[in-house]
PDB file of C-alpha atoms in Angstrom:
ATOM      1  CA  UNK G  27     145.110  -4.074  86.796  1.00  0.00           C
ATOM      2  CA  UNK G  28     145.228  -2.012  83.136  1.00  0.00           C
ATOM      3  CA  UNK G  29     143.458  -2.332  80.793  1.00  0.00           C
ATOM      4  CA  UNK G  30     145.869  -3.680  78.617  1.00  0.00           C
ATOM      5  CA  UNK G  31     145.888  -6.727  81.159  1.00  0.00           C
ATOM      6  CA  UNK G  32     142.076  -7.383  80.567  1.00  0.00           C
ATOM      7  CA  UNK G  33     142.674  -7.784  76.948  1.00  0.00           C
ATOM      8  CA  UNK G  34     142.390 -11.278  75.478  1.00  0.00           C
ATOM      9  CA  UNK G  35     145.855 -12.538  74.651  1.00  0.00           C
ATOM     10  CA  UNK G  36     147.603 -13.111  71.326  1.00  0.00           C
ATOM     11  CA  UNK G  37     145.087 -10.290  69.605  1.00  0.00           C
ATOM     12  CA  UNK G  38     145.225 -10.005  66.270  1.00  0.00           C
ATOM     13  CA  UNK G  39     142.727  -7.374  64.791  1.00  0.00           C
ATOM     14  CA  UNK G  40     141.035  -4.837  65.724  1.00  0.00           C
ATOM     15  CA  UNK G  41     137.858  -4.754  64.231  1.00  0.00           C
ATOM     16  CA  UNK G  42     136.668  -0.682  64.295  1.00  0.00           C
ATOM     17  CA  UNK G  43     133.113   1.048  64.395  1.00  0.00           C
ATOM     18  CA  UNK G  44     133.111   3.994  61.665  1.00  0.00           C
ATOM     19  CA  UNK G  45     130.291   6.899  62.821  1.00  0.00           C
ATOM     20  CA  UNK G  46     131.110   8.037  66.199  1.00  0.00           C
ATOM     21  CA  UNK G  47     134.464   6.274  67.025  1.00  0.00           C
ATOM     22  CA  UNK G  48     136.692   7.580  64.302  1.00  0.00           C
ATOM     23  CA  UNK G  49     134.570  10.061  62.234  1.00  0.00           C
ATOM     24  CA  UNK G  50     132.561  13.030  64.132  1.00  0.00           C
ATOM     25  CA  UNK G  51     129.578  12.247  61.775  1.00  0.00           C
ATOM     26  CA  UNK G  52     126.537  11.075  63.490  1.00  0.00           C
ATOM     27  CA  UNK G  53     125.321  14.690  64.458  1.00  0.00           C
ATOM     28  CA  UNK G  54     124.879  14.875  60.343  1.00  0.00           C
ATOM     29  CA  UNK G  55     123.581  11.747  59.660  1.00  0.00           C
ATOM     30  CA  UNK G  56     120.799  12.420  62.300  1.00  0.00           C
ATOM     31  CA  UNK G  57     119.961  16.029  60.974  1.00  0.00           C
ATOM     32  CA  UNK G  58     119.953  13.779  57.487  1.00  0.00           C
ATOM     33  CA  UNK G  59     117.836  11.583  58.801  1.00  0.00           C
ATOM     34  CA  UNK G  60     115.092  14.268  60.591  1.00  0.00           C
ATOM     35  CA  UNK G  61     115.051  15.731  57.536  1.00  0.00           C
ATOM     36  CA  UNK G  62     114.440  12.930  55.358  1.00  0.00           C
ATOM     37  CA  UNK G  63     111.255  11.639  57.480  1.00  0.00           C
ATOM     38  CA  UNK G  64     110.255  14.684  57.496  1.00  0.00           C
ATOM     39  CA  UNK G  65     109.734  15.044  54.117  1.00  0.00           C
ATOM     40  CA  UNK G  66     106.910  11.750  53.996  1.00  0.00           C
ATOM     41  CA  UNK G  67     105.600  13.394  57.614  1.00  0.00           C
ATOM     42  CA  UNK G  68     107.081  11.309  60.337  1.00  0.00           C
ATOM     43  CA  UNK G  69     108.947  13.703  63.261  1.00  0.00           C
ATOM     44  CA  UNK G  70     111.774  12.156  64.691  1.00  0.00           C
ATOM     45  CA  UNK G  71     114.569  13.325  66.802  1.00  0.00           C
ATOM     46  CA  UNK G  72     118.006  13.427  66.955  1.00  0.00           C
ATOM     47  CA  UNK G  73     118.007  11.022  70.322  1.00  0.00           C
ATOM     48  CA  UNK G  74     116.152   8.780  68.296  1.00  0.00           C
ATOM     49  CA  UNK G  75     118.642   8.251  66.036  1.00  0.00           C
ATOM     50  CA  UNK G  76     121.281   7.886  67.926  1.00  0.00           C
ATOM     51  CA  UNK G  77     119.454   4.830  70.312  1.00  0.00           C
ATOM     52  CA  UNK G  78     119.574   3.110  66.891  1.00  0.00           C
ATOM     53  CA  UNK G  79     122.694   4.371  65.790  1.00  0.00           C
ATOM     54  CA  UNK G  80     124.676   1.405  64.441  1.00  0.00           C
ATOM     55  CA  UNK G  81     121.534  -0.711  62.460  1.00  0.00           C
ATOM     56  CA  UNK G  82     122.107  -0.206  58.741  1.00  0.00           C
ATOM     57  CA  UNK G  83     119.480   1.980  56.657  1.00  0.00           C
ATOM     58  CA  UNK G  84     116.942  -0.215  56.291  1.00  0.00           C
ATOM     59  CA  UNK G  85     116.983  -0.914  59.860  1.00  0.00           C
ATOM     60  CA  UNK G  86     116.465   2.002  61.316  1.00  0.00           C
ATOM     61  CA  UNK G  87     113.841   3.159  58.470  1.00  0.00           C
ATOM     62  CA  UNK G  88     112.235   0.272  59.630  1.00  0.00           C
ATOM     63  CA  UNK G  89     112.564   0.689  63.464  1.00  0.00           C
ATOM     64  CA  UNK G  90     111.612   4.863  63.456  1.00  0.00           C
ATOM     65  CA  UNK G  91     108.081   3.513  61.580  1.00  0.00           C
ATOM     66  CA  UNK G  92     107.910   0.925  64.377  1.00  0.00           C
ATOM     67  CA  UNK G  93     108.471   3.546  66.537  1.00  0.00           C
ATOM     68  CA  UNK G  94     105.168   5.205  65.107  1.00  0.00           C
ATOM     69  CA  UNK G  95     102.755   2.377  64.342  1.00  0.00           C
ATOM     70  CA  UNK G  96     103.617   2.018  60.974  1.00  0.00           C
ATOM     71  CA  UNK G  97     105.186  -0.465  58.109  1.00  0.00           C
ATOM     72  CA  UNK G  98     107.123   1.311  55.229  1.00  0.00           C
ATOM     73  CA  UNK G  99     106.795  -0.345  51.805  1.00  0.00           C
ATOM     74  CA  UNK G 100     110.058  -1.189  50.617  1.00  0.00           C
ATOM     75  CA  UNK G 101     109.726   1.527  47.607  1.00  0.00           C
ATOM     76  CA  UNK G 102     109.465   3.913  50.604  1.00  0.00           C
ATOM     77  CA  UNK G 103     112.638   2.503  52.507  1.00  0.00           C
ATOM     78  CA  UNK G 104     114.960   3.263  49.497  1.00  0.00           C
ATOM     79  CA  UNK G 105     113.008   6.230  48.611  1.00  0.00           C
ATOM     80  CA  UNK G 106     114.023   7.460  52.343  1.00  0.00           C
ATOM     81  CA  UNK G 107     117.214   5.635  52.309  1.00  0.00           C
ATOM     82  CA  UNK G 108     118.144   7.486  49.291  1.00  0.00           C
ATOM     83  CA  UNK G 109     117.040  10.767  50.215  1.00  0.00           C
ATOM     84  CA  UNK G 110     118.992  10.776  53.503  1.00  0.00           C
ATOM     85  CA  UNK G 111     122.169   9.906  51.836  1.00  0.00           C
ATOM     86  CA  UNK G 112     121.844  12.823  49.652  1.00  0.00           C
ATOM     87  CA  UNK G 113     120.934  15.130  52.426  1.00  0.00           C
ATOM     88  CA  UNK G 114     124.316  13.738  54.152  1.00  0.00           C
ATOM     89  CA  UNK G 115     126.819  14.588  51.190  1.00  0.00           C
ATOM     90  CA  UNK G 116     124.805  18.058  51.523  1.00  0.00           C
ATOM     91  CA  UNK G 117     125.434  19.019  54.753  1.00  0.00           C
ATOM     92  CA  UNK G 118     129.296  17.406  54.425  1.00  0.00           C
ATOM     93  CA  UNK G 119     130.863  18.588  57.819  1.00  0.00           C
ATOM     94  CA  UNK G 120     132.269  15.623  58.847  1.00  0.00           C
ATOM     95  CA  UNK G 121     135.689  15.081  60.247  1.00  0.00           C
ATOM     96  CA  UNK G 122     137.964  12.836  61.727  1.00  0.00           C
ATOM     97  CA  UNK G 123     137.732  12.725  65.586  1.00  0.00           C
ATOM     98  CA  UNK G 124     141.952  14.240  66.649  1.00  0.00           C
ATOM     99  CA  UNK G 125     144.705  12.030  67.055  1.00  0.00           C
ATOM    100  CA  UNK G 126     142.846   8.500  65.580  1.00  0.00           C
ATOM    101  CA  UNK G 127     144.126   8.736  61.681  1.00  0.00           C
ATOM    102  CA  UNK G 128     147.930   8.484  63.381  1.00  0.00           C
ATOM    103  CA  UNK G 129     146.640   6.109  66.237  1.00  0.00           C
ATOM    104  CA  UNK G 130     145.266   3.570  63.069  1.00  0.00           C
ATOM    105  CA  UNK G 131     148.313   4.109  61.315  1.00  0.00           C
ATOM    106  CA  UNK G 132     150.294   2.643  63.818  1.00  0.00           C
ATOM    107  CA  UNK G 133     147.766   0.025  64.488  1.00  0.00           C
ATOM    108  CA  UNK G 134     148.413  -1.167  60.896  1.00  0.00           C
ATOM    109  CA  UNK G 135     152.021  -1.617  61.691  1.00  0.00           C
ATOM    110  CA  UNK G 136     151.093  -4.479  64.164  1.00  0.00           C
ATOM    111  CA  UNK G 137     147.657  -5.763  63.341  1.00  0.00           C
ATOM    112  CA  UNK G 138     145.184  -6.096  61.184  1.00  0.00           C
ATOM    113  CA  UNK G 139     142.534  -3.504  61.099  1.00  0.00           C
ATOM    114  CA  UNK G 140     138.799  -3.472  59.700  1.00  0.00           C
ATOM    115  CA  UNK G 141     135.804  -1.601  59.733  1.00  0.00           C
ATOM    116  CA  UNK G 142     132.307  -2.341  60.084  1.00  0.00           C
ATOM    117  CA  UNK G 143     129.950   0.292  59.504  1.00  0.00           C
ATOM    118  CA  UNK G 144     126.243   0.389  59.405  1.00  0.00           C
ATOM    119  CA  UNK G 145     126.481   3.707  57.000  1.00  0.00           C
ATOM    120  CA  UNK G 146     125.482   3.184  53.267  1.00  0.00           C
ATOM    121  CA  UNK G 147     128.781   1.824  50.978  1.00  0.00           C
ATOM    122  CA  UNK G 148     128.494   5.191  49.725  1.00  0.00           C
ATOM    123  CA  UNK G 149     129.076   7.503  52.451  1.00  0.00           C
ATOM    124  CA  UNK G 150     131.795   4.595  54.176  1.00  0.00           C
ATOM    125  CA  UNK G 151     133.758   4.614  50.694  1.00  0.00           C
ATOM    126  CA  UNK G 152     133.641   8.478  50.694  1.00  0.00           C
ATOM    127  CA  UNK G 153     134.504   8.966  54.341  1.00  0.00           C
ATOM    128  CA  UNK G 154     137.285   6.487  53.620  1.00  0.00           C
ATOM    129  CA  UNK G 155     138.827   7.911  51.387  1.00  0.00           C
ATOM    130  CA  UNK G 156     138.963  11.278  52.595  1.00  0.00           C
ATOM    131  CA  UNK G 157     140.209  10.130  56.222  1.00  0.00           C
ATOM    132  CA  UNK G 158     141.937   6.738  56.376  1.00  0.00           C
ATOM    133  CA  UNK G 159     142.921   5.531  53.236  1.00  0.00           C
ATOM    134  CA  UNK G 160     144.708   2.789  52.857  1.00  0.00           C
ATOM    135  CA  UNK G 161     143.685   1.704  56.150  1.00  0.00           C
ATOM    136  CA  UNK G 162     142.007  -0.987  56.205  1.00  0.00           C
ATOM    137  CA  UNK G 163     142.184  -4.771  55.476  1.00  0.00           C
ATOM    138  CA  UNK G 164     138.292  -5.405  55.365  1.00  0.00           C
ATOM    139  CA  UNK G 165     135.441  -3.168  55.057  1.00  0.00           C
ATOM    140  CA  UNK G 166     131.936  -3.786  55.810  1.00  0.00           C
ATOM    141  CA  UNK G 167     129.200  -1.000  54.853  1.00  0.00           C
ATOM    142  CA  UNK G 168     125.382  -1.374  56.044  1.00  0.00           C
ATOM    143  CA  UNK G 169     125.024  -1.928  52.309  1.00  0.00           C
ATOM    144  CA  UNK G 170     126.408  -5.064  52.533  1.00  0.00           C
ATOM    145  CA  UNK G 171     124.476  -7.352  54.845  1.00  0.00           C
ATOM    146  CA  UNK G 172     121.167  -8.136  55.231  1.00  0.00           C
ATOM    147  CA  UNK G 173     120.783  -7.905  58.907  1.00  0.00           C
ATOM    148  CA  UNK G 174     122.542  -5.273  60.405  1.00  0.00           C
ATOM    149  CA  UNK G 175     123.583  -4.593  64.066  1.00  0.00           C
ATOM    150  CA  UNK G 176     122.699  -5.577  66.814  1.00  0.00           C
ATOM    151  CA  UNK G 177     122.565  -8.890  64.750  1.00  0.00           C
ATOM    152  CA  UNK G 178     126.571 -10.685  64.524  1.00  0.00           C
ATOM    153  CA  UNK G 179     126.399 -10.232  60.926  1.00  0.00           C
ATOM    154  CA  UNK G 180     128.623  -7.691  60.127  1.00  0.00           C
ATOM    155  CA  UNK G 181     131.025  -8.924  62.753  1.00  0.00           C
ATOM    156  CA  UNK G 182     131.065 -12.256  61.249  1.00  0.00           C
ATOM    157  CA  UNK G 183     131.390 -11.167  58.007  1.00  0.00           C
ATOM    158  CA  UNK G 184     134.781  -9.200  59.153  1.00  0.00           C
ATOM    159  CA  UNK G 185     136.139 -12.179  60.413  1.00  0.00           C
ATOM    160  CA  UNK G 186     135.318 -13.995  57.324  1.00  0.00           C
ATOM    161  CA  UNK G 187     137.042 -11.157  55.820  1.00  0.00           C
ATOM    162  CA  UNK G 188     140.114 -11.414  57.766  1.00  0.00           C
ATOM    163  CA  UNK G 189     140.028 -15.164  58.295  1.00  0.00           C
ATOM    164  CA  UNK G 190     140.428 -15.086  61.870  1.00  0.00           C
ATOM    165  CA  UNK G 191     138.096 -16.477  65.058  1.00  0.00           C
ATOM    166  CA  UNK G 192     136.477 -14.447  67.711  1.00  0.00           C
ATOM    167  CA  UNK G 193     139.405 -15.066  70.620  1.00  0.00           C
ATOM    168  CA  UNK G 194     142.015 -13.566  68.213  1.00  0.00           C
ATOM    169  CA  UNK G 195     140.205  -9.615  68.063  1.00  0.00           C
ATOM    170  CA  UNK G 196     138.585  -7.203  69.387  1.00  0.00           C
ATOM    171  CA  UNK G 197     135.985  -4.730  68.975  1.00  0.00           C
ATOM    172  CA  UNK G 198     135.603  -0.344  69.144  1.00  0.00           C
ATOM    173  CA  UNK G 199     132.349   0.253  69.414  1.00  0.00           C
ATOM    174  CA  UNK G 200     130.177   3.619  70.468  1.00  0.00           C
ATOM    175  CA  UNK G 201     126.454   2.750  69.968  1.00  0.00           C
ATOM    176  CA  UNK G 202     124.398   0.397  71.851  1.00  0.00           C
ATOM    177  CA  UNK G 203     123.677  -1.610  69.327  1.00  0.00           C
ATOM    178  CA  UNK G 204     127.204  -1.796  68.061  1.00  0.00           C
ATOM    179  CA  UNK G 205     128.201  -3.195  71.548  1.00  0.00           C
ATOM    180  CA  UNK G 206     125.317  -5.720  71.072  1.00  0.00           C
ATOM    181  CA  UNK G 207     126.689  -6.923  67.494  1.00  0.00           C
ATOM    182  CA  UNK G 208     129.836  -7.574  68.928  1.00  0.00           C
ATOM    183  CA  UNK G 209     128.944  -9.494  71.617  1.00  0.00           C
ATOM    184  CA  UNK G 210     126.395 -11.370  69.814  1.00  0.00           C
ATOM    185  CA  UNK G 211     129.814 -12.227  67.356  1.00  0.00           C
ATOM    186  CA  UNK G 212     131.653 -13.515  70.506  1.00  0.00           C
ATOM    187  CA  UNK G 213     133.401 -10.656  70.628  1.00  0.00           C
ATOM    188  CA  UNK G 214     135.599  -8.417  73.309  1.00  0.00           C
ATOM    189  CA  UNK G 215     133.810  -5.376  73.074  1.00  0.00           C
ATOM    190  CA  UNK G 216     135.264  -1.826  74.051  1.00  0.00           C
ATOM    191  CA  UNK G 217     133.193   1.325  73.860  1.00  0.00           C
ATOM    192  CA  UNK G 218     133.247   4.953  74.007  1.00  0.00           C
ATOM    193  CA  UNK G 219     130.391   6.640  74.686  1.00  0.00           C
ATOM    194  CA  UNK G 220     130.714   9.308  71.636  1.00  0.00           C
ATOM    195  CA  UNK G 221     127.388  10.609  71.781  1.00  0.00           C
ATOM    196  CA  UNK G 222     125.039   8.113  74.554  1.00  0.00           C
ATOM    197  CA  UNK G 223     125.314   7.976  78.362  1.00  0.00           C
ATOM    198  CA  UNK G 224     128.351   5.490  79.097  1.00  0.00           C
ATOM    199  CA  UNK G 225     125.638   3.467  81.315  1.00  0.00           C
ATOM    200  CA  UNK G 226     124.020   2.532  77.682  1.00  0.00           C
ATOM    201  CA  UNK G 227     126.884   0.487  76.513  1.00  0.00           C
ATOM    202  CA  UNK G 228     127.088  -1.278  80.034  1.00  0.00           C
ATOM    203  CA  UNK G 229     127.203  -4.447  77.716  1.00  0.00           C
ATOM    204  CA  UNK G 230     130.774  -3.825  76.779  1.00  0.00           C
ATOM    205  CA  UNK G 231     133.752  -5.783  78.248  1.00  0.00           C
ATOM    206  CA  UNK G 232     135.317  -2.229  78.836  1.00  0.00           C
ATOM    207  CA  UNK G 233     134.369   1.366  78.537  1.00  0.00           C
ATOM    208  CA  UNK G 234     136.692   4.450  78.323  1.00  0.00           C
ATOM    209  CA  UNK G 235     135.500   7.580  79.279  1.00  0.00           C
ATOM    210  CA  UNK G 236     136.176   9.551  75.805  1.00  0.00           C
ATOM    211  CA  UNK G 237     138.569   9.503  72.689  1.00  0.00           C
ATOM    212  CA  UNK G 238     141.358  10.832  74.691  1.00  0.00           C
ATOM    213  CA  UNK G 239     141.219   7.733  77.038  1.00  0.00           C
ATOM    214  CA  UNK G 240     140.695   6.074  73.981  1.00  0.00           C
ATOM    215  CA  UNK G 241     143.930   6.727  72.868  1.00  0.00           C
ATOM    216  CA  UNK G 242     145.929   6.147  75.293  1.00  0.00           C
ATOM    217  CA  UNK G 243     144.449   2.606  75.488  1.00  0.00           C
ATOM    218  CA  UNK G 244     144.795   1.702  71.834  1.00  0.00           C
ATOM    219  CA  UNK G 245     148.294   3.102  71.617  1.00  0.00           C
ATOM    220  CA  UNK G 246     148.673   0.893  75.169  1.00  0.00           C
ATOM    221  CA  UNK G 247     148.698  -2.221  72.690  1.00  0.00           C
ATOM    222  CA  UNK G 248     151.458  -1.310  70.401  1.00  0.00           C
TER     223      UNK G 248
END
């Protein structure tokens, strides 16, 4: 069997994870990040980040002073929020993983594509623009739900968005939580693991083994 053939049929959209499934980003948004606590004294690591990778800024503010014993005022989470985002622009090295700006752009031809990113609107509009404009039929930031992943929230917000029910899209996911969002939607769930051990995302209804298997499954369902 393929994996085209485990697919639900009649898909529609194909809802899309931002940091670590189309942009090579998440290495700079955890140096952001360690740099960022650093600067009110709480040491973090890169590994940290990306076990929370996915949870929108004031989740994972929230979660590293968990982490530590602690409960940030909410001054303090924007303060920090803030800070990171400007440390992010700073550092600026982020890129388009090869091959997925064509592989979306001929995605668009047949379905309907969003994004759902835990990332500040910010940095998604930025990123955006520089890398897939034009795109995408919804977008949804970190900066524009309450509760972000692993809750459904920004998954059901995309359908909203695209007026269309669970059984009619699926999901590219790379983060643990990510793959928990989705599935907490009601949502097929494929993930590459981009920068976590594949057995991580065992949650997922399928996992391919990097971009490169990636795209030969996506371009599989044109």
């Amino acid at each position: 069997m393929s994996l085209r053939d485990l697919l639900p049929q009649n898909i529609e959209s194909i809802i899309f994870d931002f940091d670590g499934v189309l942009v090579d980003s998440m290495p700079y948004h955890a140096e952001a990040w360690i740099r960022a606590f650093a600067e009110v004294d709480v040491n973090i690591t890169a590994d940290q980040i990306y076990g929370i990778e996915g949870s929108n800024h004031i989740g994972i503010v929230n979660r590293i002073f968990e982490i530590n014993g602690k409960k940030p005022s909410e001054t303090l989470i924007n303060s920090i929020a803030d800070r990171k985002r400007e440390l992010f622009f700073e550092l600026g090295r982020s890129k388009a993983f090869d091959g997925m700006q064509e592989c979306l752009k001929s995605l668009h031809s047949k379905y309907n594509l969003a994004l759902v990113s835990g990332s500040n609107r910010q940095i998604v509009d930025e990123l955006v623009s520089k890398f897939y404009q034009g795109i995408f039929d919804a977008i949804v930031s970190g900066s524009d739900i309450l509760s972000g992943k692993p809750a459904p929230d920004p998954y059901l917000k995309a359908m909203e968005m695209l007026d269309i029910s669970p059984d009619k899209c699926v999901v590219v996911e790379n983060a643990p939580l990510g793959v928990e969002a989705a599935k907490n939607a009601g949502l097929f769930c494929i993930a590459v693991p981009t920068y976590v051990d594949s057995n991580k995302l065992k949650n997922a209804d399928i996992i391919v083994a990097d971009h490169r298997e990636l795209l030969q499954y996506l371009y599989s369902l044109l």
